[in-house]
Short mmCIF file of C-alpha atoms in Angstrom, two decimals:
data_model
loop_
_atom_site.label_atom_id
_atom_site.label_comp_id
_atom_site.label_asym_id
_atom_site.label_seq_id
_atom_site.Cartn_x
_atom_site.Cartn_y
_atom_site.Cartn_z
CA UNK P 28 48.52 -62.63 -35.49
CA UNK P 29 46.08 -62.79 -38.37
CA UNK P 30 43.91 -60.13 -39.97
CA UNK P 31 40.78 -60.80 -42.00
CA UNK P 32 39.25 -58.57 -44.62
CA UNK P 33 35.83 -58.79 -46.19
CA UNK P 34 37.05 -61.05 -48.98
CA UNK P 35 37.83 -63.78 -46.49
CA UNK P 36 41.56 -63.38 -47.02
CA UNK P 37 43.93 -63.80 -44.10
CA UNK P 38 47.16 -61.87 -43.92
CA UNK P 39 49.87 -61.74 -41.28
CA UNK P 40 49.79 -58.78 -38.96
CA UNK P 41 52.45 -57.55 -36.63
CA UNK P 42 51.95 -57.67 -32.86
CA UNK P 43 50.51 -54.47 -31.52
CA UNK P 44 49.45 -53.31 -34.98
CA UNK P 45 52.95 -51.95 -35.62
CA UNK P 46 54.02 -50.56 -38.99
CA UNK P 47 56.81 -52.43 -40.76
CA UNK P 48 58.97 -50.47 -43.22
CA UNK P 49 59.51 -53.44 -45.53
CA UNK P 50 57.81 -56.73 -44.87
CA UNK P 51 60.06 -59.70 -45.55
CA UNK P 52 57.18 -61.95 -46.57
CA UNK P 53 53.51 -61.69 -47.41
CA UNK P 54 52.95 -65.00 -45.65
CA UNK P 55 49.84 -67.06 -46.36
CA UNK P 56 46.34 -66.34 -47.57
CA UNK P 57 43.25 -68.46 -46.94
CA UNK P 58 40.39 -68.24 -49.41
CA UNK P 59 36.91 -68.60 -47.98
CA UNK P 60 35.58 -70.26 -51.14
CA UNK P 61 37.89 -73.27 -50.98
CA UNK P 62 39.13 -73.11 -47.37
CA UNK P 63 42.59 -73.96 -48.68
CA UNK P 64 45.84 -72.28 -47.88
CA UNK P 65 47.75 -70.74 -50.79
CA UNK P 66 50.89 -68.60 -50.64
CA UNK P 67 50.36 -64.90 -51.13
CA UNK P 68 53.26 -65.26 -53.55
CA UNK P 69 50.69 -66.52 -56.07
CA UNK P 70 48.84 -63.21 -55.87
CA UNK P 71 52.12 -61.36 -56.17
CA UNK P 72 53.07 -63.32 -59.28
CA UNK P 73 49.67 -62.63 -60.80
CA UNK P 74 50.13 -58.90 -60.30
CA UNK P 75 53.70 -59.00 -61.58
CA UNK P 76 52.37 -60.55 -64.78
CA UNK P 77 49.77 -57.80 -65.02
CA UNK P 78 52.53 -55.19 -65.27
CA UNK P 79 53.63 -56.87 -68.51
CA UNK P 80 50.20 -57.57 -70.00
CA UNK P 81 49.26 -54.16 -71.39
CA UNK P 82 49.67 -50.43 -71.16
CA UNK P 83 49.08 -48.87 -67.75
CA UNK P 84 48.37 -45.15 -67.56
CA UNK P 85 46.21 -45.35 -64.42
CA UNK P 86 47.47 -47.60 -61.62
CA UNK P 87 45.07 -48.32 -58.76
CA UNK P 88 46.81 -49.53 -55.60
CA UNK P 89 44.85 -50.65 -52.58
CA UNK P 90 43.18 -53.45 -50.66
CA UNK P 91 39.91 -55.32 -51.28
CA UNK P 92 37.97 -52.05 -51.57
CA UNK P 93 40.01 -51.28 -54.67
CA UNK P 94 40.27 -54.87 -55.87
CA UNK P 95 36.53 -55.61 -55.95
CA UNK P 96 35.91 -52.76 -58.38
CA UNK P 97 37.77 -54.46 -61.22
CA UNK P 98 38.02 -58.14 -60.28
CA UNK P 99 36.66 -61.02 -62.32
CA UNK P 100 35.17 -62.65 -59.19
CA UNK P 101 33.00 -59.57 -58.58
CA UNK P 102 31.14 -59.43 -61.90
CA UNK P 103 28.48 -57.12 -60.48
CA UNK P 104 31.04 -54.29 -60.57
CA UNK P 105 32.83 -55.14 -63.81
CA UNK P 106 30.61 -53.20 -66.22
CA UNK P 107 30.93 -50.13 -64.01
CA UNK P 108 34.73 -50.54 -63.96
CA UNK P 109 34.76 -50.51 -67.75
CA UNK P 110 32.35 -47.59 -68.03
CA UNK P 111 34.54 -45.60 -65.64
CA UNK P 112 38.04 -46.43 -66.88
CA UNK P 113 37.92 -47.81 -70.42
CA UNK P 114 39.95 -45.50 -72.63
CA UNK P 115 42.34 -44.50 -69.83
CA UNK P 116 44.33 -47.76 -69.74
CA UNK P 117 43.63 -48.45 -66.07
CA UNK P 118 44.92 -51.47 -64.15
CA UNK P 119 43.77 -52.65 -60.74
CA UNK P 120 46.49 -53.61 -58.25
CA UNK P 121 44.27 -53.95 -55.21
CA UNK P 122 44.51 -57.09 -53.09
CA UNK P 123 42.24 -58.34 -50.33
CA UNK P 124 43.39 -57.97 -46.75
CA UNK P 125 46.36 -55.75 -47.54
CA UNK P 126 47.63 -53.45 -44.84
CA UNK P 127 49.99 -50.59 -45.57
CA UNK P 128 53.08 -52.76 -45.11
CA UNK P 129 51.73 -55.36 -47.55
CA UNK P 130 51.27 -52.73 -50.25
CA UNK P 131 54.72 -51.37 -49.52
CA UNK P 132 56.20 -54.85 -49.89
CA UNK P 133 54.45 -55.28 -53.23
CA UNK P 134 55.66 -51.91 -54.50
CA UNK P 135 59.22 -52.65 -53.36
CA UNK P 136 59.16 -56.11 -54.95
CA UNK P 137 58.41 -55.42 -58.56
CA UNK P 138 54.77 -54.49 -58.92
CA UNK P 139 55.67 -51.04 -60.25
CA UNK P 140 58.70 -52.04 -62.30
CA UNK P 141 58.77 -51.56 -66.06
CA UNK P 142 55.73 -49.30 -66.19
CA UNK P 143 55.27 -45.53 -66.32
CA UNK P 144 51.78 -44.71 -65.07
CA UNK P 145 50.61 -41.16 -65.49
CA UNK P 146 48.25 -41.40 -62.52
CA UNK P 147 48.35 -43.56 -59.39
CA UNK P 148 45.17 -43.85 -57.32
CA UNK P 149 46.24 -44.91 -53.82
CA UNK P 150 43.89 -45.98 -51.04
CA UNK P 151 45.38 -47.63 -47.96
CA UNK P 152 44.85 -47.96 -44.24
CA UNK P 153 41.44 -49.41 -43.43
CA UNK P 154 42.87 -52.87 -42.66
CA UNK P 155 45.44 -51.23 -40.38
CA UNK P 156 42.60 -49.62 -38.46
CA UNK P 157 40.65 -52.87 -38.25
CA UNK P 158 37.28 -53.53 -36.65
CA UNK P 159 38.27 -52.68 -33.07
CA UNK P 160 39.82 -49.59 -31.58
CA UNK P 161 43.61 -50.07 -31.69
CA UNK P 162 45.22 -50.72 -28.33
CA UNK P 163 47.33 -47.58 -28.53
CA UNK P 164 44.24 -45.36 -28.79
CA UNK P 165 42.77 -43.22 -31.54
CA UNK P 166 45.37 -40.45 -31.61
CA UNK P 167 48.53 -42.57 -31.57
CA UNK P 168 47.00 -45.04 -34.03
CA UNK P 169 46.12 -42.24 -36.45
CA UNK P 170 49.70 -40.94 -36.27
CA UNK P 171 51.22 -44.39 -36.71
CA UNK P 172 49.05 -45.41 -39.65
CA UNK P 173 49.25 -41.96 -41.23
CA UNK P 174 53.04 -42.12 -41.03
CA UNK P 175 52.95 -45.53 -42.71
CA UNK P 176 50.85 -44.17 -45.57
CA UNK P 177 53.40 -41.36 -45.97
CA UNK P 178 56.16 -43.98 -46.36
CA UNK P 179 54.07 -45.87 -48.90
CA UNK P 180 53.37 -42.66 -50.83
CA UNK P 181 57.12 -41.92 -50.90
CA UNK P 182 57.83 -45.41 -52.29
CA UNK P 183 55.18 -45.02 -54.98
CA UNK P 184 56.50 -41.63 -56.05
CA UNK P 185 60.05 -42.95 -56.21
CA UNK P 186 58.93 -45.61 -58.67
CA UNK P 187 56.56 -43.41 -60.66
CA UNK P 188 58.23 -39.98 -60.53
CA UNK P 189 56.26 -38.61 -63.49
CA UNK P 190 52.90 -39.69 -62.14
CA UNK P 191 50.34 -37.65 -60.29
CA UNK P 192 49.19 -39.53 -57.19
CA UNK P 193 45.55 -39.25 -56.20
CA UNK P 194 45.74 -40.06 -52.50
CA UNK P 195 42.36 -41.28 -51.28
CA UNK P 196 41.04 -40.72 -47.81
CA UNK P 197 40.07 -43.90 -45.98
CA UNK P 198 36.38 -44.61 -46.49
CA UNK P 199 34.00 -44.44 -43.53
CA UNK P 200 32.94 -47.79 -42.13
CA UNK P 201 29.96 -48.82 -40.04
CA UNK P 202 31.02 -52.27 -38.82
CA UNK P 203 32.28 -50.53 -35.67
CA UNK P 204 31.64 -46.77 -35.33
CA UNK P 205 34.22 -46.66 -32.50
CA UNK P 206 37.04 -46.72 -35.09
CA UNK P 207 35.79 -43.66 -36.99
CA UNK P 208 37.88 -41.21 -34.90
CA UNK P 209 40.97 -43.16 -36.00
CA UNK P 210 39.96 -42.93 -39.67
CA UNK P 211 39.18 -39.24 -39.35
CA UNK P 212 42.53 -38.62 -37.68
CA UNK P 213 44.40 -40.50 -40.40
CA UNK P 214 42.57 -38.59 -43.12
CA UNK P 215 43.45 -35.25 -41.54
CA UNK P 216 47.10 -36.27 -41.44
CA UNK P 217 47.40 -37.63 -44.96
CA UNK P 218 45.51 -34.70 -46.44
CA UNK P 219 48.57 -32.63 -45.50
CA UNK P 220 50.73 -34.81 -47.75
CA UNK P 221 49.07 -33.33 -50.83
CA UNK P 222 50.71 -30.45 -52.67
CA UNK P 223 47.85 -29.81 -55.09
CA UNK P 224 50.03 -30.72 -58.06
CA UNK P 225 51.86 -34.06 -58.00
CA UNK P 226 49.87 -35.34 -55.03
CA UNK P 227 46.13 -34.67 -54.91
CA UNK P 228 44.04 -35.61 -51.90
CA UNK P 229 40.52 -36.91 -52.50
CA UNK P 230 38.08 -37.81 -49.73
CA UNK P 231 34.65 -39.06 -50.81
CA UNK P 232 33.27 -39.30 -47.26
CA UNK P 233 30.81 -36.41 -47.91
CA UNK P 234 29.29 -38.39 -50.78
CA UNK P 235 28.86 -41.50 -48.62
CA UNK P 236 27.45 -40.13 -45.37
CA UNK P 237 24.44 -38.03 -44.41
CA UNK P 238 24.38 -34.81 -42.38
CA UNK P 239 24.64 -36.80 -39.17
CA UNK P 240 27.72 -38.68 -40.33
CA UNK P 241 25.87 -41.96 -40.88
CA UNK P 242 26.58 -43.92 -44.05
CA UNK P 243 23.77 -43.43 -46.51
CA UNK P 244 21.54 -46.40 -47.26
CA UNK P 245 22.81 -48.51 -50.12
CA UNK P 246 26.30 -47.04 -50.29
CA UNK P 247 28.11 -49.88 -48.55
CA UNK P 248 27.65 -53.62 -49.03
CA UNK P 249 28.72 -54.74 -45.56
CA UNK P 250 29.82 -51.74 -43.53
CA UNK P 251 33.29 -51.78 -45.08
CA UNK P 252 33.16 -52.43 -48.83
CA UNK P 253 31.23 -50.16 -51.21
CA UNK P 254 28.13 -51.37 -52.97
CA UNK P 255 27.62 -50.24 -56.56
CA UNK P 256 26.30 -46.77 -55.50
CA UNK P 257 29.49 -46.33 -53.44
CA UNK P 258 31.67 -47.13 -56.44
CA UNK P 259 29.58 -44.74 -58.52
CA UNK P 260 30.28 -42.00 -55.98
CA UNK P 261 34.01 -42.79 -56.18
CA UNK P 262 33.91 -42.71 -59.97
CA UNK P 263 32.07 -39.38 -60.02
CA UNK P 264 34.77 -37.88 -57.81
CA UNK P 265 37.66 -39.40 -59.77
CA UNK P 266 36.45 -38.64 -63.28
CA UNK P 267 37.05 -34.86 -63.26
CA UNK P 268 40.58 -35.37 -61.91
CA UNK P 269 41.41 -38.07 -64.44
CA UNK P 270 40.00 -35.95 -67.26
CA UNK P 271 42.15 -33.02 -66.13
CA UNK P 272 45.28 -35.17 -65.95
CA UNK P 273 44.74 -37.46 -68.96
CA UNK P 274 42.20 -35.77 -71.18
CA UNK P 275 38.95 -37.43 -72.25
CA UNK P 276 38.78 -41.20 -72.43
CA UNK P 277 39.95 -42.59 -75.77
CA UNK P 278 37.97 -44.90 -78.02
CA UNK P 279 40.56 -47.67 -77.59
CA UNK P 280 41.97 -49.22 -74.44
CA UNK P 281 45.19 -51.20 -74.04
CA UNK P 282 45.08 -51.96 -70.31
CA UNK P 283 45.86 -55.43 -68.98
CA UNK P 284 42.77 -57.61 -68.70
CA UNK P 285 41.16 -57.81 -65.24
CA UNK P 286 42.15 -60.71 -63.01
#
């Protein structure tokens, strides 16, 4: 089985959308730009190198929604990335197409070794939901994916015990409104993982949708990934938390360069 995210990256999925505690391999990725197959191990090596390329106080872990914000192949967002995070030593560890088990594999295979982030911003789950209603139904799917996010959160905290985790709610998506009950169910479940101290829950859905629950014009680029106004809304919600946890942004920044 193959899953596709908005970056045109293909990742292996498990039959029946099951959650895997520790994936043995990230498999293969196909890039839409070149239509060539490259091992996901190349992405993993790139991110392993990033852990050694600078100081990381803010660690963003996620899928393509996170990745696009600070990726060199999305230059339209790069200046906003810098204006949001410069001075907080932030590093982007998002990767296109990642499901919860892919992020767990990356965390368990070195992408948090040798660093001591003070804050981890974690957003996971939208690729597990997918574009169609999961076969097991909205309620069971929300429980299954929510439980997977809890396992991922536990793995992150084990590797960054001094960090505060900002656990993001899954963003609303309009490519198929039928999956929104799954997303809402997951968000209700993972919100209960927060303790208000070492784990903070942050859901920016109210900033992205109108009173009728429809995504506001201009917020999303394609029904899944934020456009610049969506990233601005995310930044406006994150900034007070990061200021509380880290203090004001410094004049210098020692984060690894974007990739």
